[in-house]
Amino acid sequence: RGSQEDAVRWMILAGALLLLLYVGSEVSFGGYIFVYAVEYMGMEEEGGYLLNALFWGALAVGRLVAIPWSMLATSALILALDLLGSAASLAIMVVWQRSARVLWAMTALFGLLMGPVFPTVMTYAEECTPLSSRHTAALVVGAAAGEMLLPAILALLFARPDLPTTPPSDSHPPAPQGADPGEGARFGGLPWVLALDALLSLAAFGALVRAGERTKRRRREEEEEEEEDP
């Protein structure tokens, strides 16, 4: 009994950590993509508004698509593909950081792939073990903590006047005409921070799956023991 409770505890902890990182990334991207596009990329404000709307619209579509998708694939597979795809989209944004076309395309892809993550984490946890109100509360608290922490950390980073900027190179050419090379350059760290967050999310997902499979195994063993006992 104790080992089963330990497995569930570790699974909930990993799930809460994954939701912390996921929600933090979602809120940070949605909150800062306008500033990133306008101040760093040199877009017009109208373009920044459209880019922001594209992200949230793609996220909503991704959440809707998750419903039929869940009938065709396991929760673990959906999470793996979504997290790998979102990490890849951020990596592409980092490599081609000054490309407006890449920014538009990866914003749509990132939002689309992030949409199913939250409900799929909850579904996966429920598949492993019946969730109590305490378990659900822990997962929701993790998500709420991410909503507060990562945007606050980014705000502190972007407020630093000595924040290093991305130097021009073949993959990072000088800012487009209209971009502020000084004040706006500090926002160039957005995709880098979110890419790091995506890597940590993959690590948390791995921990969640390991703990979840252990929970399922312990649960099956207990059910078999109960069947064997008269």
mmCIF file of C-alpha atoms in Angstrom:
data_model
loop_
_atom_site.group_PDB
_atom_site.id
_atom_site.type_symbol
_atom_site.label_atom_id
_atom_site.label_comp_id
_atom_site.label_asym_id
_atom_site.label_seq_id
_atom_site.Cartn_x
_atom_site.Cartn_y
_atom_site.Cartn_z
ATOM 1 C CA ARG A 1 0.000 0.000 0.000
ATOM 2 C CA GLY A 2 2.790 2.392 0.879
ATOM 3 C CA SER A 3 4.598 1.841 -2.414
ATOM 4 C CA GLN A 4 1.385 2.566 -4.318
ATOM 5 C CA GLU A 5 0.905 5.833 -2.455
ATOM 6 C CA ASP A 6 4.523 6.799 -3.115
ATOM 7 C CA ALA A 7 4.095 6.126 -6.826
ATOM 8 C CA VAL A 8 0.951 8.264 -6.960
ATOM 9 C CA ARG A 9 2.664 11.029 -5.005
ATOM 10 C CA TRP A 10 5.596 11.142 -7.440
ATOM 11 C CA MET A 11 3.239 11.077 -10.412
ATOM 12 C CA ILE A 12 1.236 14.038 -9.091
ATOM 13 C CA LEU A 13 4.438 15.917 -8.306
ATOM 14 C CA ALA A 14 5.756 15.354 -11.846
ATOM 15 C CA GLY A 15 2.389 16.331 -13.320
ATOM 16 C CA ALA A 16 2.276 19.524 -11.267
ATOM 17 C CA LEU A 17 5.809 20.404 -12.382
ATOM 18 C CA LEU A 18 4.921 19.777 -16.025
ATOM 19 C CA LEU A 19 1.830 21.982 -15.746
ATOM 20 C CA LEU A 20 3.884 24.676 -14.005
ATOM 21 C CA LEU A 21 6.312 24.758 -16.937
ATOM 22 C CA TYR A 22 3.598 24.425 -19.573
ATOM 23 C CA VAL A 23 1.266 27.129 -18.254
ATOM 24 C CA GLY A 24 4.210 29.430 -17.587
ATOM 25 C CA SER A 25 5.325 29.060 -21.200
ATOM 26 C CA GLU A 26 1.810 29.523 -22.565
ATOM 27 C CA VAL A 27 1.095 32.673 -20.559
ATOM 28 C CA SER A 28 4.562 34.113 -21.176
ATOM 29 C CA PHE A 29 4.386 33.590 -24.929
ATOM 30 C CA GLY A 30 0.895 35.051 -25.130
ATOM 31 C CA GLY A 31 1.834 37.953 -22.882
ATOM 32 C CA TYR A 32 5.134 38.917 -24.495
ATOM 33 C CA ILE A 33 4.786 37.982 -28.166
ATOM 34 C CA PHE A 34 3.331 41.410 -28.976
ATOM 35 C CA VAL A 35 6.259 43.233 -27.360
ATOM 36 C CA TYR A 36 8.718 40.820 -28.965
ATOM 37 C CA ALA A 37 7.231 41.383 -32.418
ATOM 38 C CA VAL A 38 6.973 45.169 -32.148
ATOM 39 C CA GLU A 39 10.035 46.086 -30.087
ATOM 40 C CA TYR A 40 12.459 43.402 -31.231
ATOM 41 C CA MET A 41 11.266 42.465 -34.731
ATOM 42 C CA GLY A 42 10.181 45.963 -35.712
ATOM 43 C CA MET A 43 6.615 45.018 -36.682
ATOM 44 C CA GLU A 44 3.805 47.498 -36.787
ATOM 45 C CA GLU A 45 1.499 47.349 -33.795
ATOM 46 C CA GLU A 46 -1.278 45.941 -35.953
ATOM 47 C CA GLY A 47 0.980 43.028 -36.865
ATOM 48 C CA GLY A 48 1.763 42.458 -33.205
ATOM 49 C CA TYR A 49 -1.930 42.324 -32.356
ATOM 50 C CA LEU A 50 -2.585 39.867 -35.194
ATOM 51 C CA LEU A 51 0.326 37.685 -34.103
ATOM 52 C CA ASN A 52 -1.021 37.596 -30.563
ATOM 53 C CA ALA A 53 -4.480 36.686 -31.837
ATOM 54 C CA LEU A 54 -2.959 33.983 -34.046
ATOM 55 C CA PHE A 55 -1.328 32.340 -31.052
ATOM 56 C CA TRP A 56 -4.452 32.264 -28.899
ATOM 57 C CA GLY A 57 -6.605 31.201 -31.832
ATOM 58 C CA ALA A 58 -4.228 28.349 -32.696
ATOM 59 C CA LEU A 59 -4.190 27.282 -29.052
ATOM 60 C CA ALA A 60 -8.002 27.132 -29.024
ATOM 61 C CA VAL A 61 -8.017 25.097 -32.242
ATOM 62 C CA GLY A 62 -5.410 22.737 -30.784
ATOM 63 C CA ARG A 63 -7.572 22.177 -27.725
ATOM 64 C CA LEU A 64 -10.557 21.340 -29.929
ATOM 65 C CA VAL A 65 -8.506 19.009 -32.121
ATOM 66 C CA ALA A 66 -7.379 17.185 -28.991
ATOM 67 C CA ILE A 67 -10.889 15.741 -28.579
ATOM 68 C CA PRO A 68 -10.938 13.563 -31.731
ATOM 69 C CA TRP A 69 -7.191 13.004 -31.483
ATOM 70 C CA SER A 70 -7.615 11.435 -28.051
ATOM 71 C CA MET A 71 -9.747 8.728 -29.682
ATOM 72 C CA LEU A 72 -6.907 7.749 -32.010
ATOM 73 C CA ALA A 73 -3.820 7.936 -29.774
ATOM 74 C CA THR A 74 -2.878 7.390 -26.153
ATOM 75 C CA SER A 75 -2.523 10.326 -23.792
ATOM 76 C CA ALA A 76 1.197 9.667 -23.383
ATOM 77 C CA LEU A 77 1.759 9.707 -27.150
ATOM 78 C CA ILE A 78 -0.217 12.931 -27.568
ATOM 79 C CA LEU A 79 1.807 14.606 -24.833
ATOM 80 C CA ALA A 80 5.101 13.380 -26.300
ATOM 81 C CA LEU A 81 4.287 14.677 -29.791
ATOM 82 C CA ASP A 82 2.948 18.001 -28.500
ATOM 83 C CA LEU A 83 5.913 18.696 -26.234
ATOM 84 C CA LEU A 84 8.483 17.629 -28.823
ATOM 85 C CA GLY A 85 6.756 19.703 -31.501
ATOM 86 C CA SER A 86 6.496 22.794 -29.327
ATOM 87 C CA ALA A 87 10.166 22.495 -28.362
ATOM 88 C CA ALA A 88 11.087 22.162 -32.032
ATOM 89 C CA SER A 89 9.038 25.227 -32.976
ATOM 90 C CA LEU A 90 10.824 27.310 -30.331
ATOM 91 C CA ALA A 91 14.201 25.986 -31.475
ATOM 92 C CA ILE A 92 13.393 27.087 -35.034
ATOM 93 C CA MET A 93 12.442 30.523 -33.710
ATOM 94 C CA VAL A 94 15.832 30.720 -31.996
ATOM 95 C CA VAL A 95 17.810 29.693 -35.087
ATOM 96 C CA TRP A 96 15.937 32.017 -37.464
ATOM 97 C CA GLN A 97 15.189 34.680 -34.884
ATOM 98 C CA ARG A 98 15.021 37.645 -37.262
ATOM 99 C CA SER A 99 12.727 35.988 -39.819
ATOM 100 C CA ALA A 100 9.200 37.368 -39.739
ATOM 101 C CA ARG A 101 7.896 34.418 -41.767
ATOM 102 C CA VAL A 102 9.347 31.952 -39.298
ATOM 103 C CA LEU A 103 7.848 33.923 -36.427
ATOM 104 C CA TRP A 104 4.357 33.794 -37.944
ATOM 105 C CA ALA A 105 4.570 30.100 -38.831
ATOM 106 C CA MET A 106 6.082 28.972 -35.529
ATOM 107 C CA THR A 107 3.648 31.060 -33.506
ATOM 108 C CA ALA A 108 0.769 29.207 -35.147
ATOM 109 C CA LEU A 109 2.460 25.821 -34.727
ATOM 110 C CA PHE A 110 3.439 26.499 -31.114
ATOM 111 C CA GLY A 111 -0.104 27.508 -30.184
ATOM 112 C CA LEU A 112 -1.610 24.529 -32.010
ATOM 113 C CA LEU A 113 0.653 22.047 -30.232
ATOM 114 C CA MET A 114 0.328 23.638 -26.805
ATOM 115 C CA GLY A 115 -3.468 23.510 -26.866
ATOM 116 C CA PRO A 116 -3.948 19.835 -25.938
ATOM 117 C CA VAL A 117 -1.306 19.684 -23.186
ATOM 118 C CA PHE A 118 -3.280 20.779 -20.114
ATOM 119 C CA PRO A 119 -6.330 18.512 -20.573
ATOM 120 C CA THR A 120 -4.126 15.618 -21.706
ATOM 121 C CA VAL A 121 -2.002 15.787 -18.552
ATOM 122 C CA MET A 122 -5.174 15.578 -16.475
ATOM 123 C CA THR A 123 -6.454 12.684 -18.602
ATOM 124 C CA TYR A 124 -3.184 10.780 -18.311
ATOM 125 C CA ALA A 125 -3.122 11.161 -14.527
ATOM 126 C CA GLU A 126 -6.720 9.954 -14.333
ATOM 127 C CA GLU A 127 -5.829 6.923 -16.452
ATOM 128 C CA CYS A 128 -3.094 5.974 -14.005
ATOM 129 C CA THR A 129 -5.135 6.306 -10.838
ATOM 130 C CA PRO A 130 -8.478 7.785 -9.720
ATOM 131 C CA LEU A 131 -7.741 11.399 -8.845
ATOM 132 C CA SER A 132 -8.877 12.656 -5.478
ATOM 133 C CA SER A 133 -9.704 16.286 -4.805
ATOM 134 C CA ARG A 134 -6.262 16.650 -3.205
ATOM 135 C CA HIS A 135 -4.543 15.309 -6.320
ATOM 136 C CA THR A 136 -6.505 17.611 -8.606
ATOM 137 C CA ALA A 137 -5.799 20.582 -6.354
ATOM 138 C CA ALA A 138 -2.058 19.851 -6.472
ATOM 139 C CA LEU A 139 -2.100 19.792 -10.282
ATOM 140 C CA VAL A 140 -4.084 23.026 -10.465
ATOM 141 C CA VAL A 141 -1.774 24.722 -7.952
ATOM 142 C CA GLY A 142 1.187 23.738 -10.123
ATOM 143 C CA ALA A 143 -0.456 25.311 -13.147
ATOM 144 C CA ALA A 144 -1.315 28.475 -11.199
ATOM 145 C CA ALA A 145 2.267 28.741 -9.937
ATOM 146 C CA GLY A 146 3.566 28.584 -13.501
ATOM 147 C CA GLU A 147 1.141 31.302 -14.544
ATOM 148 C CA MET A 148 2.680 33.582 -11.925
ATOM 149 C CA LEU A 149 6.356 32.603 -11.879
ATOM 150 C CA LEU A 150 7.664 32.473 -15.448
ATOM 151 C CA PRO A 151 6.056 35.755 -16.614
ATOM 152 C CA ALA A 152 7.456 37.437 -13.485
ATOM 153 C CA ILE A 153 10.934 36.018 -14.162
ATOM 154 C CA LEU A 154 10.797 37.253 -17.752
ATOM 155 C CA ALA A 155 9.670 40.680 -16.579
ATOM 156 C CA LEU A 156 12.681 40.894 -14.282
ATOM 157 C CA LEU A 157 15.024 39.788 -17.062
ATOM 158 C CA PHE A 158 13.619 42.221 -19.595
ATOM 159 C CA ALA A 159 13.840 45.069 -17.080
ATOM 160 C CA ARG A 160 17.613 44.668 -16.760
ATOM 161 C CA PRO A 161 19.465 47.339 -18.720
ATOM 162 C CA ASP A 162 22.575 45.120 -18.913
ATOM 163 C CA LEU A 163 20.750 42.126 -20.437
ATOM 164 C CA PRO A 164 22.932 40.662 -23.214
ATOM 165 C CA THR A 165 21.561 41.057 -26.708
ATOM 166 C CA THR A 166 21.731 38.640 -29.623
ATOM 167 C CA PRO A 167 24.700 39.614 -31.827
ATOM 168 C CA PRO A 168 24.207 39.745 -35.621
ATOM 169 C CA SER A 169 25.300 36.606 -37.482
ATOM 170 C CA ASP A 170 24.298 34.540 -40.495
ATOM 171 C CA SER A 171 21.354 33.108 -38.577
ATOM 172 C CA HIS A 172 20.745 36.332 -36.599
ATOM 173 C CA PRO A 173 21.143 39.230 -39.055
ATOM 174 C CA PRO A 174 20.730 42.845 -37.932
ATOM 175 C CA ALA A 175 17.281 43.961 -36.878
ATOM 176 C CA PRO A 176 14.845 44.887 -39.650
ATOM 177 C CA GLN A 177 14.311 48.524 -40.463
ATOM 178 C CA GLY A 178 12.092 50.067 -37.813
ATOM 179 C CA ALA A 179 13.276 47.849 -34.981
ATOM 180 C CA ASP A 180 14.887 49.501 -31.980
ATOM 181 C CA PRO A 181 18.417 48.016 -31.759
ATOM 182 C CA GLY A 182 18.848 49.189 -28.171
ATOM 183 C CA GLU A 183 15.761 49.168 -26.003
ATOM 184 C CA GLY A 184 13.971 46.427 -27.942
ATOM 185 C CA ALA A 185 16.981 44.117 -28.191
ATOM 186 C CA ARG A 186 16.512 42.850 -24.644
ATOM 187 C CA PHE A 187 13.268 41.148 -25.686
ATOM 188 C CA GLY A 188 15.242 38.929 -28.052
ATOM 189 C CA GLY A 189 15.770 36.510 -25.166
ATOM 190 C CA LEU A 190 12.101 35.436 -25.199
ATOM 191 C CA PRO A 191 12.416 32.373 -27.472
ATOM 192 C CA TRP A 192 15.639 31.334 -25.717
ATOM 193 C CA VAL A 193 14.002 31.297 -22.282
ATOM 194 C CA LEU A 194 10.932 29.505 -23.597
ATOM 195 C CA ALA A 195 13.093 26.954 -25.424
ATOM 196 C CA LEU A 196 14.829 26.180 -22.124
ATOM 197 C CA ASP A 197 11.409 25.875 -20.499
ATOM 198 C CA ALA A 198 10.397 23.431 -23.254
ATOM 199 C CA LEU A 199 13.432 21.241 -22.540
ATOM 200 C CA LEU A 200 12.589 21.200 -18.847
ATOM 201 C CA SER A 201 8.998 20.298 -19.774
ATOM 202 C CA LEU A 202 10.268 17.259 -21.689
ATOM 203 C CA ALA A 203 12.250 16.181 -18.624
ATOM 204 C CA ALA A 204 9.148 16.620 -16.420
ATOM 205 C CA PHE A 205 7.123 14.620 -18.947
ATOM 206 C CA GLY A 206 9.640 11.785 -18.752
ATOM 207 C CA ALA A 207 9.338 11.782 -14.960
ATOM 208 C CA LEU A 208 5.543 11.821 -15.246
ATOM 209 C CA VAL A 209 5.471 8.801 -17.563
ATOM 210 C CA ARG A 210 7.873 6.813 -15.395
ATOM 211 C CA ALA A 211 5.849 7.544 -12.268
ATOM 212 C CA GLY A 212 2.587 6.926 -14.118
ATOM 213 C CA GLU A 213 3.659 3.529 -15.411
ATOM 214 C CA ARG A 214 4.849 2.609 -11.939
ATOM 215 C CA THR A 215 1.480 3.662 -10.531
ATOM 216 C CA LYS A 216 -0.365 1.517 -13.087
ATOM 217 C CA ARG A 217 1.831 -1.474 -12.291
ATOM 218 C CA ARG A 218 1.306 -1.143 -8.532
ATOM 219 C CA ARG A 219 -2.401 -0.744 -9.075
ATOM 220 C CA ARG A 220 -2.583 -3.943 -11.159
ATOM 221 C CA GLU A 221 -0.577 -5.847 -8.551
ATOM 222 C CA GLU A 222 -2.954 -4.766 -5.802
ATOM 223 C CA GLU A 223 -5.985 -5.756 -7.873
ATOM 224 C CA GLU A 224 -4.462 -9.182 -8.530
ATOM 225 C CA GLU A 225 -3.723 -9.665 -4.834
ATOM 226 C CA GLU A 226 -7.316 -8.774 -3.953
ATOM 227 C CA GLU A 227 -8.618 -11.288 -6.499
ATOM 228 C CA GLU A 228 -6.397 -14.025 -5.080
ATOM 229 C CA ASP A 229 -7.460 -13.400 -1.474
ATOM 230 C CA PRO A 230 -10.709 -15.236 -0.593
#
